Amino acid sequence: MYSRPFRKGAILVQNGQNDSRLQNLRVVLTQTSHPGNIGAAARAMKTMGLTDLVLVSPRTFPHPEAEARAAGATDVLAAARVVATLDAALEGCVLAIAASARRRELRHEFVSVREAGVRAVASAAAGRVALVFGNETSGLSREEAARCQLFAMIPADPGYSSLNLAAAVQVFCYEARVAAGASLPDLPAEFAPASLTELEGLLAHAEATLIAIGYFDPANPKRLLPRLRRLVARANLEGEEVNILRGILEAARRQAEEMRKSKDAR
C-alpha cells in the first residue's frame, strides 16, 4: 500500500502511459436496462485505461443519463458500438471472459476476478479479449455464457453478493490494470524522501543542538541518540521536512546561545 500520498484526501489513479494490452480489452454489456449504468461503466473503464465498449441490444442508448453518469468519459460513450448480438460483439476476440455472480452447470473453467485479470492481460498480447457482463437483473443467459471460454467471479460477501453493474466493471478493469503492471506515480521533487545524507545531517544537527540547550550530556549519553535515530527512520521524512526540522533546531540553538551571552554579560 502506498503510504505517502500527494495530498490528504486525494484519490490517486495510476500514472504513465497505458499498456497496449489494456487497449485490447473490450468491455461488452449485454441488454443493459438502465442507460445510467452504461455511462457509469464507461467512467469505470476510462479510469483504468480501457476504451473499447460494445453494447449488445441496450434498452435505451444513447441517452442523457448515460452522458451524465459518464462524468468525463463521454469520449468512451461516443466511440461505443451498438450491436444486435453477442456474437457480433465478440467478433475478432481471442478470448471471452464471462462475469458471473454464480457457478453454472456449464463445464467451463471458473476463476476469481484477480486470476481473470491476469489471463485477460496475457491473452491481450495476442488479440482482443472481451469482458462480458449481463443484464443488471438476470445477468448473462445460459446461451450468452456458453459463448465465453472462461467464467470469473468477484469474491463478494456470500450474504450479499449483488454488485451494481458499473461496480463490477470497475473491479474487473482494475484487476486487469494491476495485472498489466500498473504502478503509482513518481513523487514530485517537493515530496521526495530525504536522502541518507540529509538524514545524517539532521541527526548531527539535533545532537549539537541538544548539547547546546543542555538537554543532552555527551558524557552520559544513555540511549537518547539511538532512539532519535530510530524515530527519524520510522518517520520516513521528506527532504523539505528535514529542512523544517533543521530550521527549528537552528532557531533553538541560536536562542540558547543568546541566553548564554546575556547571562555572561551580567
Short mmCIF file of C-alpha atoms in Angstrom, two decimals:
data_model
loop_
_atom_site.label_atom_id
_atom_site.label_comp_id
_atom_site.label_asym_id
_atom_site.label_seq_id
_atom_site.Cartn_x
_atom_site.Cartn_y
_atom_site.Cartn_z
CA MET A 1 0.00 0.00 0.00
CA TYR A 2 1.31 3.40 -0.93
CA SER A 3 1.95 5.33 2.29
CA ARG A 4 2.95 8.77 1.01
CA PRO A 5 0.01 10.40 -0.84
CA PHE A 6 0.43 13.71 -2.63
CA ARG A 7 -2.32 15.39 -0.66
CA LYS A 8 -4.51 14.27 2.21
CA GLY A 9 -7.83 13.03 0.89
CA ALA A 10 -6.60 12.72 -2.68
CA ILE A 11 -7.61 9.71 -4.77
CA LEU A 12 -4.71 8.59 -6.88
CA VAL A 13 -5.08 6.83 -10.20
CA GLN A 14 -2.09 5.13 -11.83
CA ASN A 15 0.33 7.20 -13.81
CA GLY A 16 2.10 6.79 -17.08
CA GLN A 17 1.08 5.66 -20.50
CA ASN A 18 -1.44 2.89 -20.91
CA ASP A 19 -0.19 -0.61 -21.58
CA SER A 20 -1.10 -1.55 -25.14
CA ARG A 21 -2.64 -4.75 -23.79
CA LEU A 22 -5.26 -2.70 -21.95
CA GLN A 23 -6.28 -1.22 -25.28
CA ASN A 24 -7.01 -4.77 -26.45
CA LEU A 25 -9.53 -5.33 -23.64
CA ARG A 26 -13.14 -4.92 -24.71
CA VAL A 27 -16.00 -4.45 -22.25
CA VAL A 28 -19.23 -5.96 -23.55
CA LEU A 29 -22.52 -5.04 -21.85
CA THR A 30 -25.45 -7.19 -22.91
CA GLN A 31 -29.04 -5.97 -22.82
CA THR A 32 -28.36 -3.24 -20.27
CA SER A 33 -31.61 -1.88 -18.86
CA HIS A 34 -30.61 1.49 -17.43
CA PRO A 35 -28.64 3.99 -19.56
CA GLY A 36 -27.06 5.42 -16.40
CA ASN A 37 -25.28 2.11 -15.85
CA ILE A 38 -23.76 2.35 -19.31
CA GLY A 39 -22.38 5.79 -18.53
CA ALA A 40 -21.05 4.70 -15.15
CA ALA A 41 -19.41 1.67 -16.74
CA ALA A 42 -17.73 3.93 -19.30
CA ARG A 43 -16.35 6.03 -16.46
CA ALA A 44 -15.08 2.91 -14.69
CA MET A 45 -13.35 1.81 -17.88
CA LYS A 46 -11.66 5.14 -18.57
CA THR A 47 -10.21 5.44 -15.06
CA MET A 48 -8.41 2.15 -15.67
CA GLY A 49 -7.29 2.92 -19.22
CA LEU A 50 -9.83 0.86 -21.19
CA THR A 51 -11.73 2.44 -24.08
CA ASP A 52 -13.33 -0.32 -26.16
CA LEU A 53 -17.02 -0.54 -25.19
CA VAL A 54 -19.56 -2.64 -27.08
CA LEU A 55 -23.28 -2.66 -26.21
CA VAL A 56 -25.47 -5.60 -27.14
CA SER A 57 -29.09 -4.52 -27.64
CA PRO A 58 -29.25 -1.92 -24.83
CA ARG A 59 -32.77 -0.90 -23.89
CA THR A 60 -32.02 2.83 -24.26
CA PHE A 61 -28.88 4.31 -25.79
CA PRO A 62 -27.74 6.97 -26.41
CA HIS A 63 -29.38 8.82 -23.52
CA PRO A 64 -28.66 11.97 -21.45
CA GLU A 65 -28.48 9.88 -18.27
CA ALA A 66 -25.64 7.84 -19.76
CA GLU A 67 -23.69 11.01 -20.54
CA ALA A 68 -24.35 12.43 -17.07
CA ARG A 69 -23.13 9.27 -15.33
CA ALA A 70 -20.07 9.03 -17.57
CA ALA A 71 -18.64 12.10 -15.77
CA GLY A 72 -15.90 12.95 -18.24
CA ALA A 73 -15.80 9.64 -20.08
CA THR A 74 -18.18 10.76 -22.82
CA ASP A 75 -15.46 10.00 -25.37
CA VAL A 76 -15.77 6.33 -24.43
CA LEU A 77 -19.55 6.56 -24.88
CA ALA A 78 -19.19 8.33 -28.22
CA ALA A 79 -16.93 5.56 -29.50
CA ALA A 80 -19.12 2.74 -28.16
CA ARG A 81 -20.55 0.36 -30.74
CA VAL A 82 -24.09 -0.95 -30.53
CA VAL A 83 -24.65 -4.42 -31.99
CA ALA A 84 -27.61 -6.78 -32.14
CA THR A 85 -25.98 -9.98 -30.93
CA LEU A 86 -23.24 -11.16 -28.58
CA ASP A 87 -21.61 -12.97 -31.49
CA ALA A 88 -21.17 -9.62 -33.23
CA ALA A 89 -19.69 -8.12 -30.05
CA LEU A 90 -17.16 -10.95 -29.78
CA GLU A 91 -16.04 -10.78 -33.37
CA GLY A 92 -12.26 -10.67 -33.63
CA CYS A 93 -11.68 -11.65 -29.98
CA VAL A 94 -9.25 -14.37 -28.95
CA LEU A 95 -10.86 -14.86 -25.53
CA ALA A 96 -14.20 -14.03 -23.91
CA ILE A 97 -14.49 -13.93 -20.12
CA ALA A 98 -17.96 -14.03 -18.60
CA ALA A 99 -18.55 -12.06 -15.41
CA SER A 100 -20.78 -14.31 -13.35
CA ALA A 101 -22.20 -13.95 -9.84
CA ARG A 102 -22.86 -17.68 -9.54
CA ARG A 103 -21.46 -21.02 -10.59
CA ARG A 104 -23.21 -22.57 -13.56
CA GLU A 105 -23.88 -26.05 -14.84
CA LEU A 106 -21.78 -25.33 -17.91
CA ARG A 107 -18.44 -27.12 -17.65
CA HIS A 108 -16.28 -24.04 -18.11
CA GLU A 109 -13.26 -23.09 -16.05
CA PHE A 110 -14.23 -20.81 -13.15
CA VAL A 111 -11.71 -18.37 -11.67
CA SER A 112 -11.60 -15.32 -9.40
CA VAL A 113 -11.66 -11.86 -10.94
CA ARG A 114 -7.98 -11.49 -9.98
CA GLU A 115 -6.99 -14.57 -11.95
CA ALA A 116 -9.24 -13.43 -14.79
CA GLY A 117 -7.36 -10.14 -14.93
CA VAL A 118 -4.08 -11.99 -15.30
CA ARG A 119 -5.49 -14.26 -18.03
CA ALA A 120 -7.09 -11.35 -19.86
CA VAL A 121 -3.91 -9.30 -20.00
CA ALA A 122 -1.83 -12.31 -21.06
CA SER A 123 -4.20 -13.11 -23.92
CA ALA A 124 -4.49 -9.43 -24.87
CA ALA A 125 -0.89 -9.59 -26.05
CA ALA A 126 -2.19 -11.72 -28.94
CA GLY A 127 -5.51 -10.01 -29.71
CA ARG A 128 -8.79 -8.65 -28.42
CA VAL A 129 -10.18 -10.02 -25.15
CA ALA A 130 -13.81 -9.46 -24.17
CA LEU A 131 -15.03 -8.95 -20.61
CA VAL A 132 -18.71 -9.82 -20.89
CA PHE A 133 -21.34 -8.53 -18.44
CA GLY A 134 -25.01 -9.46 -18.43
CA ASN A 135 -28.23 -7.64 -17.74
CA GLU A 136 -28.49 -5.88 -14.35
CA THR A 137 -31.35 -8.11 -13.19
CA SER A 138 -30.71 -11.55 -14.63
CA GLY A 139 -27.06 -11.48 -15.65
CA LEU A 140 -25.92 -13.49 -18.64
CA SER A 141 -28.29 -16.03 -20.10
CA ARG A 142 -27.17 -19.64 -20.48
CA GLU A 143 -26.76 -19.11 -24.21
CA GLU A 144 -24.69 -15.95 -23.74
CA ALA A 145 -22.48 -17.56 -21.12
CA ALA A 146 -21.87 -20.55 -23.39
CA ARG A 147 -20.16 -18.26 -25.88
CA CYS A 148 -17.45 -17.41 -23.35
CA GLN A 149 -14.42 -19.60 -22.68
CA LEU A 150 -13.80 -18.57 -19.08
CA PHE A 151 -16.06 -17.62 -16.16
CA ALA A 152 -14.94 -15.19 -13.46
CA MET A 153 -16.49 -14.19 -10.17
CA ILE A 154 -15.87 -11.33 -7.74
CA PRO A 155 -15.45 -12.98 -4.30
CA ALA A 156 -18.04 -10.79 -2.58
CA ASP A 157 -19.69 -11.43 0.78
CA PRO A 158 -21.90 -14.53 0.34
CA GLY A 159 -24.56 -12.89 2.46
CA TYR A 160 -24.91 -10.01 0.00
CA SER A 161 -23.04 -10.52 -3.25
CA SER A 162 -25.09 -8.24 -5.52
CA LEU A 163 -22.93 -5.57 -7.17
CA ASN A 164 -24.07 -2.72 -9.33
CA LEU A 165 -23.13 -3.33 -12.98
CA ALA A 166 -20.69 -0.42 -13.11
CA ALA A 167 -19.11 -1.51 -9.81
CA ALA A 168 -18.48 -4.95 -11.27
CA VAL A 169 -16.97 -3.40 -14.41
CA GLN A 170 -14.73 -1.26 -12.20
CA VAL A 171 -13.41 -4.28 -10.28
CA PHE A 172 -12.67 -6.25 -13.47
CA CYS A 173 -10.95 -3.29 -15.12
CA TYR A 174 -8.92 -2.57 -12.00
CA GLU A 175 -7.70 -6.15 -11.75
CA ALA A 176 -6.71 -6.07 -15.42
CA ARG A 177 -4.78 -2.86 -14.87
CA VAL A 178 -2.96 -4.31 -11.88
CA ALA A 179 -2.16 -7.44 -13.88
CA ALA A 180 -0.68 -5.22 -16.59
CA GLY A 181 1.83 -3.95 -14.04
CA ALA A 182 0.29 -0.62 -13.08
CA SER A 183 2.27 1.42 -10.58
CA LEU A 184 1.69 4.58 -8.65
CA PRO A 185 3.06 7.92 -9.90
CA ASP A 186 6.55 9.05 -9.08
CA LEU A 187 6.67 11.62 -6.31
CA PRO A 188 7.16 15.25 -7.33
CA ALA A 189 10.54 16.57 -6.23
CA GLU A 190 8.98 18.54 -3.36
CA PHE A 191 7.65 15.31 -1.83
CA ALA A 192 10.71 13.15 -2.47
CA PRO A 193 12.03 11.17 0.51
CA ALA A 194 15.03 12.66 2.26
CA SER A 195 18.37 11.18 1.29
CA LEU A 196 20.51 9.31 3.79
CA THR A 197 22.95 12.21 3.73
CA GLU A 198 20.15 14.62 4.66
CA LEU A 199 19.02 12.36 7.49
CA GLU A 200 22.55 12.07 8.88
CA GLY A 201 22.84 15.85 8.71
CA LEU A 202 19.61 16.18 10.68
CA LEU A 203 20.80 13.76 13.36
CA ALA A 204 24.14 15.55 13.73
CA HIS A 205 22.36 18.90 13.91
CA ALA A 206 19.96 17.51 16.54
CA GLU A 207 22.85 16.20 18.65
CA ALA A 208 24.69 19.53 18.55
CA THR A 209 21.54 21.48 19.38
CA LEU A 210 20.56 19.22 22.27
CA ILE A 211 24.04 19.71 23.72
CA ALA A 212 23.78 23.48 23.23
CA ILE A 213 20.44 23.75 25.05
CA GLY A 214 21.62 21.50 27.88
CA TYR A 215 19.29 18.59 27.17
CA PHE A 216 21.95 16.06 26.14
CA ASP A 217 25.14 15.29 28.07
CA PRO A 218 27.75 13.56 25.84
CA ALA A 219 29.47 12.26 28.97
CA ASN A 220 26.31 10.43 29.95
CA PRO A 221 24.55 9.69 26.63
CA LYS A 222 22.42 6.73 27.74
CA ARG A 223 20.27 5.73 24.73
CA LEU A 224 19.00 9.09 23.52
CA LEU A 225 20.85 9.20 20.21
CA PRO A 226 19.97 5.62 19.13
CA ARG A 227 16.32 6.33 19.98
CA LEU A 228 16.39 9.54 17.95
CA ARG A 229 17.87 7.60 15.05
CA ARG A 230 15.04 5.04 15.20
CA LEU A 231 12.46 7.82 15.44
CA VAL A 232 13.85 9.50 12.32
CA ALA A 233 13.93 6.17 10.46
CA ARG A 234 10.27 5.47 11.26
CA ALA A 235 9.17 8.99 10.28
CA ASN A 236 10.02 8.44 6.58
CA LEU A 237 10.78 12.13 6.26
CA GLU A 238 10.68 14.15 3.05
CA GLY A 239 13.60 16.41 2.18
CA GLU A 240 11.53 19.52 2.85
CA GLU A 241 10.51 18.18 6.24
CA VAL A 242 14.18 17.68 7.15
CA ASN A 243 14.79 21.33 6.25
CA ILE A 244 11.92 22.44 8.50
CA LEU A 245 13.23 20.44 11.44
CA ARG A 246 16.74 21.75 10.96
CA GLY A 247 15.37 25.29 10.85
CA ILE A 248 13.66 24.69 14.21
CA LEU A 249 16.85 23.21 15.66
CA GLU A 250 18.91 26.16 14.47
CA ALA A 251 16.43 28.63 15.96
CA ALA A 252 16.62 26.78 19.29
CA ARG A 253 20.42 26.75 19.16
CA ARG A 254 20.60 30.50 18.47
CA GLN A 255 18.14 31.23 21.26
CA ALA A 256 20.20 29.18 23.71
CA GLU A 257 23.38 30.98 22.59
CA GLU A 258 21.78 34.42 23.05
CA MET A 259 20.55 33.48 26.52
CA ARG A 260 24.03 32.30 27.44
CA LYS A 261 25.66 35.54 26.17
CA SER A 262 23.09 37.61 28.05
CA LYS A 263 23.81 35.71 31.23
CA ASP A 264 27.58 36.11 30.83
CA ALA A 265 27.20 39.86 30.28
CA ARG A 266 25.62 40.42 33.67
#
